[in-house]
Coordinates of C-alpha atoms in Angstrom, one line a residue:
M243 CA -130.6 -7.4 37.6
L244 CA -131.2 -9.5 34.3
T245 CA -128.4 -9.9 31.8
M246 CA -129.5 -8.4 28.2
S247 CA -129.8 -11.8 26.8
K248 CA -132.3 -12.9 29.6
Q249 CA -134.3 -9.6 29.1
K250 CA -134.3 -10.3 25.1
I251 CA -135.6 -13.7 25.8
C252 CA -138.3 -12.4 28.0
R253 CA -139.4 -9.7 25.4
E254 CA -139.5 -12.5 22.7
M255 CA -141.7 -14.8 24.9
S256 CA -144.1 -12.2 26.0
S257 CA -144.5 -11.0 22.2
C258 CA -145.1 -14.4 21.4
E259 CA -147.8 -15.0 23.9
Q260 CA -149.5 -11.9 22.9
D261 CA -149.8 -13.0 19.4
T262 CA -150.9 -16.4 19.8
G263 CA -153.0 -15.6 23.0
K264 CA -152.0 -18.5 25.0
K265 CA -148.6 -20.0 26.5
M266 CA -146.8 -22.5 24.5
E267 CA -145.8 -26.0 25.6
P268 CA -142.2 -26.0 27.1
S269 CA -139.7 -28.0 25.2
S270 CA -138.7 -31.3 27.0
S271 CA -135.1 -30.1 26.1
L272 CA -135.3 -26.9 27.6
S273 CA -133.3 -26.4 30.7
T274 CA -133.8 -23.7 33.4
A275 CA -132.5 -22.6 37.1
I276 CA -134.6 -23.1 39.9
N277 CA -133.0 -21.7 43.1
G278 CA -129.6 -21.7 41.5
V279 CA -129.9 -25.3 40.3
V280 CA -129.9 -26.0 36.6
T281 CA -132.8 -28.7 35.8
S282 CA -134.7 -29.4 32.7
G283 CA -138.5 -28.3 32.5
S284 CA -139.7 -31.8 32.5
A285 CA -137.6 -33.2 35.3
A286 CA -138.7 -30.3 37.6
G287 CA -142.4 -31.2 36.7
L288 CA -143.2 -28.0 35.0
T289 CA -145.6 -28.7 32.3
Q290 CA -148.1 -25.6 31.7
A291 CA -146.7 -23.8 34.8
D292 CA -144.1 -21.0 34.4
M293 CA -140.4 -21.9 34.9
V294 CA -138.2 -19.7 37.0
Q295 CA -134.5 -18.4 36.0
N296 CA -132.9 -16.2 38.6
G297 CA -136.3 -15.0 40.1
V298 CA -137.9 -14.3 36.6
A299 CA -140.8 -16.1 35.1
V300 CA -139.8 -18.2 32.0
T301 CA -142.7 -19.7 30.1
G302 CA -142.8 -22.5 27.5
S303 CA -142.8 -19.9 24.9
S304 CA -139.3 -19.5 25.5
R305 CA -138.9 -22.4 23.1
A306 CA -140.1 -20.1 20.2
Y307 CA -137.3 -18.0 21.1
L308 CA -134.7 -20.8 21.1
E309 CA -136.0 -22.2 17.8
N310 CA -135.9 -18.8 15.9
K311 CA -134.1 -18.7 12.5
A312 CA -131.0 -17.4 13.8
M313 CA -130.8 -19.9 16.5
H314 CA -131.3 -22.7 14.0
E315 CA -128.8 -21.5 11.5
T316 CA -126.1 -21.2 14.3
K317 CA -126.8 -24.8 15.5
A318 CA -126.9 -26.1 11.9
L319 CA -123.5 -24.0 11.2
A320 CA -121.7 -25.5 14.2
A321 CA -122.8 -29.1 13.2
E322 CA -121.6 -28.5 9.7
L323 CA -118.2 -27.0 11.0
C324 CA -117.7 -30.1 13.3
R325 CA -118.2 -32.4 10.0
H326 CA -115.8 -30.5 8.4
F327 CA -113.3 -30.5 10.9
Y328 CA -113.6 -34.2 11.3
T329 CA -112.3 -34.5 7.7
L330 CA -109.3 -32.3 8.8
G331 CA -108.4 -34.7 11.7
W332 CA -109.2 -32.2 14.2
V333 CA -112.2 -33.6 16.0
S334 CA -111.7 -37.4 15.3
G335 CA -112.7 -40.0 18.1
T336 CA -115.6 -37.8 19.5
G337 CA -112.5 -35.2 20.6
G338 CA -112.4 -31.4 20.0
S339 CA -115.4 -29.1 19.9
I340 CA -116.8 -25.8 18.9
S341 CA -118.7 -22.9 20.5
I342 CA -120.4 -20.2 18.5
K343 CA -122.4 -17.1 19.5
V344 CA -125.9 -16.5 18.1
H345 CA -125.6 -13.1 16.3
D346 CA -128.2 -10.7 17.5
D347 CA -128.0 -7.1 16.3
S348 CA -130.1 -6.1 19.5
L349 CA -127.4 -7.3 21.9
T350 CA -123.7 -6.6 22.5
I351 CA -121.5 -9.6 21.5
S352 CA -120.9 -10.2 25.4
H353 CA -124.7 -10.8 25.9
Q354 CA -125.5 -13.0 23.0
L355 CA -126.6 -16.4 23.6
I356 CA -124.2 -19.3 22.9
V357 CA -124.3 -22.5 20.9
M358 CA -122.1 -25.3 22.1
S359 CA -121.4 -28.9 20.8
P360 CA -121.8 -31.9 23.0
S361 CA -119.2 -34.5 24.4
G362 CA -118.6 -38.1 23.1
V363 CA -120.6 -37.5 19.8
Q364 CA -119.5 -38.7 16.4
K365 CA -118.6 -35.4 15.1
E366 CA -118.9 -36.4 11.5
R367 CA -122.5 -37.4 12.2
M368 CA -123.6 -33.9 14.1
V369 CA -126.8 -32.5 13.4
A370 CA -128.3 -29.2 14.6
E371 CA -130.4 -30.8 17.0
D372 CA -127.3 -32.3 19.0
M373 CA -126.3 -28.8 20.0
Y374 CA -126.5 -27.2 23.4
V375 CA -127.6 -23.5 24.0
F376 CA -126.2 -21.3 27.0
S377 CA -127.2 -17.8 28.1
S378 CA -124.2 -15.3 28.1
D379 CA -123.5 -16.1 31.8
G380 CA -123.3 -19.7 31.6
I381 CA -127.0 -20.9 32.3
K382 CA -128.0 -24.1 30.3
L383 CA -131.2 -23.1 28.2
S384 CA -131.4 -25.9 25.9
T385 CA -130.1 -29.6 25.8
P386 CA -130.3 -32.4 22.9
Y387 CA -133.2 -35.0 23.0
F388 CA -131.8 -38.3 24.4
Q389 CA -131.4 -40.9 21.6
P390 CA -131.8 -44.6 22.2
Y391 CA -128.7 -47.2 22.5
P392 CA -126.1 -47.3 21.4
H393 CA -126.1 -43.5 21.7
R394 CA -124.9 -42.0 25.2
H395 CA -127.1 -39.7 27.4
P396 CA -126.3 -36.1 26.1
K397 CA -123.6 -34.4 27.9
C398 CA -121.9 -30.9 26.9
T399 CA -118.4 -30.6 26.0
D400 CA -116.1 -30.6 28.8
C401 CA -114.5 -27.6 27.1
A402 CA -117.5 -25.4 28.2
P403 CA -115.9 -23.7 31.3
I404 CA -112.9 -22.9 29.1
F405 CA -115.3 -21.7 26.3
M406 CA -117.0 -19.4 28.8
K407 CA -113.6 -18.0 30.1
V408 CA -112.6 -17.2 26.7
Y409 CA -115.8 -15.3 25.9
E410 CA -115.6 -13.5 29.3
V411 CA -112.0 -12.6 28.7
C412 CA -111.6 -11.9 25.1
D413 CA -115.1 -11.1 24.0
A414 CA -114.9 -13.5 21.1
G415 CA -117.7 -14.6 19.1
A416 CA -116.5 -18.3 18.3
V417 CA -114.2 -20.8 19.9
I418 CA -112.6 -23.8 18.5
H419 CA -110.8 -26.8 20.4
S420 CA -108.7 -28.9 17.9
H421 CA -106.9 -32.3 18.6
G422 CA -105.1 -31.8 15.2
M423 CA -102.0 -34.0 15.3
E424 CA -99.8 -31.2 14.2
A425 CA -100.9 -29.0 17.2
C426 CA -99.6 -31.7 19.6
I427 CA -96.4 -32.4 17.9
V428 CA -95.1 -28.8 17.9
T429 CA -95.5 -28.8 21.9
M430 CA -93.6 -32.1 22.0
M431 CA -90.5 -30.9 19.8
N432 CA -89.0 -29.2 22.9
P433 CA -90.8 -30.4 26.0
F434 CA -89.4 -27.6 28.2
S435 CA -90.6 -24.8 25.9
K436 CA -93.3 -22.6 27.2
E437 CA -93.9 -20.8 23.7
F438 CA -94.3 -21.6 20.1
R439 CA -92.6 -19.1 17.9
I440 CA -92.6 -18.9 14.1
T441 CA -92.0 -15.9 11.8
H442 CA -91.6 -15.0 8.1
M443 CA -94.2 -17.3 6.8
E444 CA -97.1 -16.1 4.4
M445 CA -99.7 -17.5 6.7
I446 CA -98.9 -15.6 9.5
K447 CA -101.0 -12.5 7.8
G448 CA -103.9 -14.8 8.5
I449 CA -103.6 -14.4 12.1
Q450 CA -105.4 -11.4 13.8
G451 CA -103.1 -8.5 14.4
H452 CA -100.0 -10.1 12.6
G453 CA -98.0 -9.7 9.4
Y454 CA -95.4 -11.5 7.4
H455 CA -92.3 -9.9 9.1
D456 CA -93.9 -10.3 12.8
E457 CA -93.0 -13.1 15.2
L458 CA -96.0 -15.2 16.1
V459 CA -95.9 -16.2 19.8
L460 CA -98.3 -18.6 21.3
P461 CA -98.3 -19.7 24.8
I462 CA -98.1 -23.4 25.6
I463 CA -99.6 -24.8 29.0
E464 CA -99.2 -28.1 30.6
N465 CA -101.9 -30.8 30.2
T466 CA -104.1 -32.2 32.9
A467 CA -106.4 -35.3 33.6
H468 CA -109.4 -33.3 33.3
E469 CA -110.2 -30.6 30.5
G470 CA -111.9 -28.3 32.9
E471 CA -108.9 -28.3 35.1
L472 CA -107.1 -26.0 32.3
T473 CA -109.5 -23.2 32.8
E474 CA -107.2 -21.3 35.4
S475 CA -103.8 -21.8 33.2
I476 CA -105.7 -20.6 30.1
T477 CA -106.9 -17.6 31.7
E478 CA -103.6 -16.7 33.0
V479 CA -101.8 -17.0 29.7
I480 CA -104.5 -15.2 27.8
R481 CA -103.8 -12.2 29.9
A482 CA -100.0 -12.7 29.8
Y483 CA -100.2 -12.9 26.0
P484 CA -102.8 -10.3 25.0
K485 CA -101.8 -10.3 21.1
A486 CA -102.6 -14.2 20.9
T487 CA -105.8 -15.7 19.6
A488 CA -104.9 -19.4 20.7
V489 CA -103.6 -21.5 23.4
L490 CA -101.6 -24.9 22.7
V491 CA -101.9 -27.4 25.5
R492 CA -99.0 -29.9 25.5
N493 CA -99.7 -33.5 24.3
H494 CA -103.5 -32.4 23.9
G495 CA -104.4 -29.6 21.2
V496 CA -105.1 -26.1 20.8
Y497 CA -107.8 -23.4 21.7
I498 CA -108.5 -20.8 19.1
W499 CA -111.0 -17.8 19.2
G500 CA -112.0 -15.1 16.8
L501 CA -114.6 -12.1 16.6
S502 CA -116.8 -14.3 14.6
W503 CA -116.9 -17.9 13.5
I504 CA -115.3 -17.0 10.2
S505 CA -112.4 -15.2 12.0
A506 CA -111.9 -18.4 14.1
K507 CA -112.1 -20.8 11.3
T508 CA -109.7 -18.8 9.2
Q509 CA -107.2 -18.5 12.1
A510 CA -107.5 -22.1 12.8
E511 CA -106.6 -23.1 9.3
C512 CA -103.6 -20.7 9.4
Y513 CA -102.6 -22.1 13.0
H514 CA -102.5 -25.5 11.7
Y515 CA -100.6 -24.7 8.6
L516 CA -97.9 -22.9 10.6
F517 CA -97.8 -25.9 13.1
N518 CA -97.2 -28.4 10.0
A519 CA -94.6 -26.0 8.6
A520 CA -92.5 -25.8 11.8
I521 CA -92.8 -29.7 12.0
K522 CA -91.5 -30.2 8.3
L523 CA -88.6 -27.7 8.7
H524 CA -87.6 -29.1 11.8
K525 CA -87.5 -32.7 10.1
L526 CA -85.3 -30.9 7.2
G527 CA -83.1 -29.3 9.8
L528 CA -84.3 -25.9 9.5
D529 CA -85.0 -23.4 12.0
W530 CA -88.7 -21.8 11.6
S531 CA -88.2 -19.7 14.3
T532 CA -85.7 -17.1 12.6
P533 CA -86.4 -15.0 9.5
S534 CA -83.8 -16.8 7.3
H535 CA -85.0 -20.4 8.1
G536 CA -81.6 -21.2 7.9
P537 CA -79.9 -24.9 8.8
I538 CA -79.7 -25.9 12.6
R539 CA -77.2 -28.4 13.6
N540 CA -78.2 -32.1 13.4
V541 CA -79.3 -33.4 16.8
N542 CA -78.8 -36.8 18.4
G543 CA -81.8 -36.9 21.0
V544 CA -85.2 -38.4 20.4
W545 CA -86.6 -34.8 19.5
G546 CA -84.0 -34.2 16.9
C547 CA -84.4 -33.6 13.2
G548 CA -86.3 -36.4 11.4
M549 CA -87.1 -37.9 15.0
N550 CA -84.0 -40.4 14.8
F551 CA -83.8 -42.6 17.6
N552 CA -80.1 -43.3 17.6
R553 CA -79.2 -43.7 21.0
G554 CA -80.6 -47.2 21.5
G555 CA -84.0 -46.2 22.2
L556 CA -85.8 -44.8 25.1
K557 CA -84.9 -45.8 28.7
A558 CA -87.6 -46.4 31.3
G559 CA -88.5 -43.8 33.8
P560 CA -88.0 -39.9 33.7
L561 CA -86.1 -38.2 31.0
S562 CA -82.4 -37.6 31.6
F563 CA -80.3 -35.1 30.0
D564 CA -78.9 -37.7 27.7
Y565 CA -82.4 -37.4 25.9
M566 CA -82.7 -33.5 25.9
I567 CA -82.2 -31.5 22.6
E568 CA -78.7 -30.5 21.8
P569 CA -78.5 -26.9 21.0
S570 CA -78.9 -26.1 17.4
Q571 CA -76.7 -23.1 17.9
R572 CA -75.1 -21.1 20.5
C573 CA -77.2 -19.0 22.8
I574 CA -76.8 -15.6 24.3
V575 CA -78.6 -14.3 27.6
L576 CA -78.5 -10.7 27.9
D577 CA -79.3 -8.6 31.2
I578 CA -80.8 -5.3 30.5
A579 CA -79.6 -2.5 33.1
G580 CA -75.9 -2.0 32.7
T581 CA -75.7 -4.3 29.6
T582 CA -78.2 -3.3 26.6
T583 CA -79.5 -0.2 28.5
S584 CA -77.6 2.5 30.9
R585 CA -78.3 2.0 34.5
P586 CA -78.9 5.7 34.9
F587 CA -81.8 5.6 32.1
V588 CA -83.5 2.8 33.9
S589 CA -83.2 4.8 37.4
N590 CA -83.9 8.3 36.3
I591 CA -86.1 7.8 33.3
L592 CA -88.1 4.6 33.6
F593 CA -88.3 4.2 37.5
A594 CA -89.0 8.0 37.7
Y595 CA -91.7 8.0 35.4
A596 CA -93.4 5.1 37.4
H597 CA -92.8 6.8 40.5
D598 CA -94.3 10.3 39.2
N599 CA -97.4 8.7 37.4
V600 CA -98.7 6.3 40.1
G601 CA -101.5 8.4 41.3
K602 CA -102.4 9.5 37.7
H603 CA -102.5 6.0 36.4
L604 CA -104.7 4.5 39.2
A605 CA -107.2 7.2 39.0
A606 CA -107.3 7.0 35.2
T607 CA -107.8 3.3 35.2
Y608 CA -109.2 2.6 38.6
D609 CA -112.3 0.6 37.6
T610 CA -110.7 -1.6 35.0
A611 CA -110.1 -5.2 35.6
E612 CA -106.6 -4.8 34.9
T613 CA -106.1 -2.1 37.5
Q614 CA -108.1 -4.0 40.2
D615 CA -106.0 -6.9 39.8
D616 CA -102.9 -4.7 40.4
I617 CA -104.5 -3.2 43.5
N618 CA -105.3 -6.8 44.9
L619 CA -101.8 -7.8 44.5
L620 CA -100.5 -4.5 46.0
R621 CA -103.1 -4.9 49.0
S622 CA -101.6 -8.5 49.5
Q623 CA -98.0 -7.3 49.3
V624 CA -98.6 -4.4 51.6
Q625 CA -100.3 -6.6 54.3
N626 CA -97.4 -9.2 54.1
D627 CA -95.0 -5.9 54.7
L628 CA -97.1 -4.7 57.5
D629 CA -96.9 -8.3 59.1
Q630 CA -93.3 -8.2 58.7
S631 CA -92.9 -4.6 60.0
I632 CA -91.1 -3.5 56.6
V633 CA -90.6 0.3 56.8
G634 CA -92.7 2.4 54.6
A635 CA -95.5 0.3 54.7
V636 CA -98.9 1.8 55.3
P637 CA -102.3 0.0 55.5
V638 CA -104.6 0.4 52.4
P639 CA -108.2 1.0 53.4
Q640 CA -111.1 -0.9 51.8
D641 CA -113.0 0.7 48.8
Y642 CA -116.0 1.7 50.8
V643 CA -113.9 4.5 52.3
G644 CA -113.5 6.2 48.7
K645 CA -111.4 5.9 45.8
E646 CA -109.2 8.9 46.7
L647 CA -108.1 7.3 50.2
V648 CA -107.3 3.9 48.5
I649 CA -105.1 5.5 45.8
A650 CA -103.5 7.7 48.3
S651 CA -102.5 4.8 50.4
L652 CA -101.4 3.1 47.2
V653 CA -99.1 5.6 46.0
A654 CA -97.5 6.0 49.5
N655 CA -96.6 2.3 49.5
V656 CA -95.5 2.2 45.9
E657 CA -93.1 5.4 46.3
S658 CA -91.6 3.4 49.6
M659 CA -91.2 0.3 47.4
I660 CA -89.4 2.1 44.6
R661 CA -87.3 3.9 46.9
A662 CA -86.2 0.9 48.4
D663 CA -85.6 -0.8 45.1
R664 CA -88.0 -3.6 46.1
N665 CA -88.0 -6.5 43.7
V666 CA -91.6 -7.6 44.3
T667 CA -94.3 -8.8 41.7
A668 CA -96.9 -6.4 42.7
L669 CA -94.8 -3.3 42.0
K670 CA -93.2 -4.8 38.8
Q671 CA -96.6 -5.6 37.5
L672 CA -97.8 -2.0 38.2
Q673 CA -94.9 -0.4 36.9
A674 CA -95.2 -2.4 33.7
H675 CA -98.7 -0.9 33.1
I676 CA -97.6 2.6 33.6
W677 CA -94.8 2.3 31.4
R678 CA -97.2 0.8 28.7
T679 CA -99.1 4.0 28.9
G680 CA -95.8 6.0 28.7
F681 CA -94.7 4.3 25.6
Q682 CA -98.1 4.3 24.0
S683 CA -98.4 8.1 24.4
N684 CA -94.8 8.6 23.3
E685 CA -93.7 10.1 26.7
L686 CA -91.4 7.1 26.9
V687 CA -88.7 5.8 24.3
G688 CA -86.6 2.7 25.3
V689 CA -83.0 4.0 25.0
V690 CA -80.5 1.2 24.3
Y691 CA -76.6 1.4 23.7
D692 CA -75.7 2.2 20.0
D693 CA -73.9 -1.2 19.7
V694 CA -77.0 -3.2 20.7
P695 CA -79.1 -3.3 17.5
E696 CA -75.9 -4.2 15.3
A697 CA -75.0 -7.1 17.7
L698 CA -78.5 -8.2 17.8
E699 CA -78.5 -8.5 14.0
R700 CA -75.2 -10.0 13.7
W701 CA -76.1 -12.7 16.1
Q702 CA -79.1 -13.4 14.4
A703 CA -77.5 -13.8 10.9
A704 CA -74.9 -16.2 12.5
G705 CA -78.0 -18.4 13.9
I706 CA -77.3 -17.3 17.4
K707 CA -80.3 -17.4 19.6
V708 CA -80.6 -14.4 22.0
Y709 CA -82.7 -14.2 25.1
I710 CA -83.4 -11.5 27.6
Y711 CA -83.1 -12.3 31.5
S712 CA -84.0 -9.4 33.8
S713 CA -85.5 -8.5 37.1
D714 CA -88.1 -6.5 35.2
S715 CA -91.3 -8.4 34.1
R716 CA -91.4 -10.0 30.9
E717 CA -94.1 -7.4 29.8
A718 CA -91.7 -4.4 30.9
Q719 CA -88.8 -5.9 28.9
Q720 CA -90.9 -6.6 25.7
L721 CA -92.2 -2.7 26.1
L722 CA -88.7 -1.5 26.3
F723 CA -87.4 -3.3 23.3
A724 CA -90.6 -2.8 21.3
N725 CA -90.2 0.8 21.7
S726 CA -86.5 1.3 21.6
N727 CA -84.6 4.3 20.0
Y728 CA -83.8 1.9 17.2
G729 CA -87.2 0.7 16.6
D730 CA -88.8 -2.6 17.3
L731 CA -86.0 -4.9 18.3
R732 CA -88.2 -7.9 19.4
K733 CA -87.5 -9.5 16.0
Y734 CA -84.1 -10.5 17.1
L735 CA -85.0 -12.0 20.4
C736 CA -86.1 -15.5 21.0
G737 CA -87.7 -15.2 24.6
F738 CA -87.8 -13.2 27.7
F739 CA -87.1 -14.4 31.4
D740 CA -87.8 -12.5 34.6
T741 CA -87.6 -13.5 38.4
T742 CA -90.6 -15.6 38.3
L743 CA -88.4 -18.6 37.4
G744 CA -86.0 -17.6 40.4
N745 CA -83.8 -14.7 41.6
K746 CA -81.1 -13.9 39.4
E747 CA -78.5 -14.3 42.2
E748 CA -79.5 -17.9 42.5
T749 CA -77.8 -20.8 40.4
H750 CA -81.1 -22.9 40.0
S751 CA -82.5 -19.9 37.9
Y752 CA -79.9 -20.4 35.4
I753 CA -80.4 -24.2 35.4
E754 CA -84.2 -23.4 34.5
I755 CA -83.0 -21.1 31.7
L756 CA -80.9 -24.3 30.0
R757 CA -83.8 -26.3 30.6
T758 CA -86.4 -23.9 28.9
V759 CA -84.0 -23.2 25.7
G760 CA -83.4 -26.9 25.5
V761 CA -79.6 -26.8 25.9
D762 CA -77.9 -29.6 27.7
R763 CA -74.2 -28.4 27.6
P764 CA -74.4 -25.1 30.0
A765 CA -71.1 -23.8 28.3
D766 CA -73.1 -23.2 25.1
V767 CA -74.9 -20.5 26.7
L768 CA -73.2 -17.2 27.3
F769 CA -74.6 -14.7 30.1
V770 CA -73.8 -11.2 29.6
T771 CA -74.4 -9.1 32.7
D772 CA -72.7 -6.4 34.8
V773 CA -73.7 -7.7 38.2
F774 CA -71.0 -9.5 40.0
Q775 CA -73.4 -11.7 42.1
D776 CA -75.5 -12.7 39.0
A777 CA -72.3 -13.7 37.2
V778 CA -71.1 -15.8 40.0
A779 CA -74.4 -17.7 40.0
A780 CA -74.6 -18.4 36.3
R781 CA -71.1 -19.6 36.3
A782 CA -71.9 -21.9 39.0
A783 CA -74.5 -23.3 36.8
G784 CA -71.8 -23.9 34.1
L785 CA -72.8 -20.9 31.7
E786 CA -69.8 -18.9 30.2
V787 CA -70.2 -15.3 31.5
I788 CA -68.9 -12.0 30.2
I789 CA -69.3 -8.6 32.2
P790 CA -69.8 -5.5 30.0
N791 CA -67.6 -2.4 31.1
R792 CA -70.6 0.4 30.8
P793 CA -70.4 4.0 32.1
G794 CA -72.5 4.1 35.4
N795 CA -72.1 0.3 36.3
E796 CA -71.2 -0.6 39.7
P797 CA -67.4 -1.4 40.3
L798 CA -66.4 -5.0 40.6
P799 CA -64.2 -6.9 43.1
E800 CA -60.4 -7.0 42.6
H801 CA -59.5 -10.2 40.6
H802 CA -63.2 -11.1 39.9
G803 CA -61.8 -13.6 37.2
F804 CA -64.6 -12.8 34.6
R805 CA -63.8 -11.6 31.1
M806 CA -64.9 -7.9 30.3
I807 CA -65.7 -6.2 27.1
E808 CA -66.3 -2.5 26.2
S809 CA -68.9 -3.4 23.4
L810 CA -71.4 -6.3 22.5
L811 CA -69.9 -6.2 19.0
E812 CA -66.6 -7.9 20.5
I813 CA -68.6 -11.0 21.0

């Protein structure tokens, strides 16, 4: 089956041949796939003969299509943008790259051809002829001509796999990869942070789906030795942060995309402005991640305000706690069930809603990529349960037996997991997606205790950072606070942790939280939970612990030794 882009190419070639009455000579730069191997027409020895792409004859007249007005303008635009980005410091030293789809009204955006910059080329000297052209499914259709010494042999950007994945997942029209210094530094100010956050800055309005009062959150992934190795990590965080249109790579740079080249360029400029603002605020001792941008405490480590190295310089070897950020203020980590939200609400409303709507949700969304991913995760979990003879696990048939039977078996397994209160990723991921539908349809509202919004507001005004740590997935946590009975409370929260970093009853989980929030004195973090085992684990890690006395919470052992409160306003 041809993709739409290939069909369009073939139509153009056919039309050209009818008009001219002959086949055009194939370009020496035109590439094709023969038996699945990409090669150039000249390398394959194809002069007048037809070339083959996925079993379809492609003649030399394809050159006419690949050199039409829209294609030429897109190539020229990509070269012009590279030259401009060079002046901004985003693509110096031949680093960085750009990719743009060739607009064609007869094709959907997902099937348009793609222009991509080369690797190892002086970006300030780029011209249209330096560009590569790809089909929508990644077949190389055109390569630049080879230039003599000292130029290198043409090579497409190492970002190509990442660009193609972004196009596939985000349905973007252009992708920019910047090596801008500010994009590197914001990932280095806290080497343990997995996110960049900023709020109440005018340029946030230039980011798709965001306004001045919103908190902009971008994921940060770790760098690798080879750029193509980032593809899997970038794919994961794109799906985990659906509102983000950029991904930061620590000590490397940033990938930014938009619906068009204008959207991508505009957002890239806004992102770099915000990165630079965060760096300057950090140097001034101001907190860019809070609405007030108030002062933060002076820090003594190498990542402190003004980057003052006042501990005698860096020591050789791995970083120790002596060189971690000192806390800019006290941090509070909150549990959800029994702390911010009643346990009966979680059990009788949220879990009951997921239980009652599993079949309906799977049937309505069965063919979507998200639900297929949920199903595959459930299949794996069920098979593991069957291997361990877990009570309630039933085999999930293959798709060919029919969607109805597959759904019925999945429902049975999910219901069994919910009844057993199983804390497994497959169940939590599916529950979050079911709850999202419930919140979007206003069938669900996240009910929090009356003292929660006032306490959050007070803590924020005092410069205290607040995080959530719950056994529910991060997506589920954000849904609850975004759709609460007091409105969107996420503006008061600095981050969300779930059991992917570790079980709540294990001490090392709280050590990971300390590292992530950048605190080297555990007592500067307060953990509020009603679960005795969790409280013991957190105290063993050195955190201060308070237990709320809420209606419906489980009784505690006698002489448990923890301070108890009736309301969060007591903190």
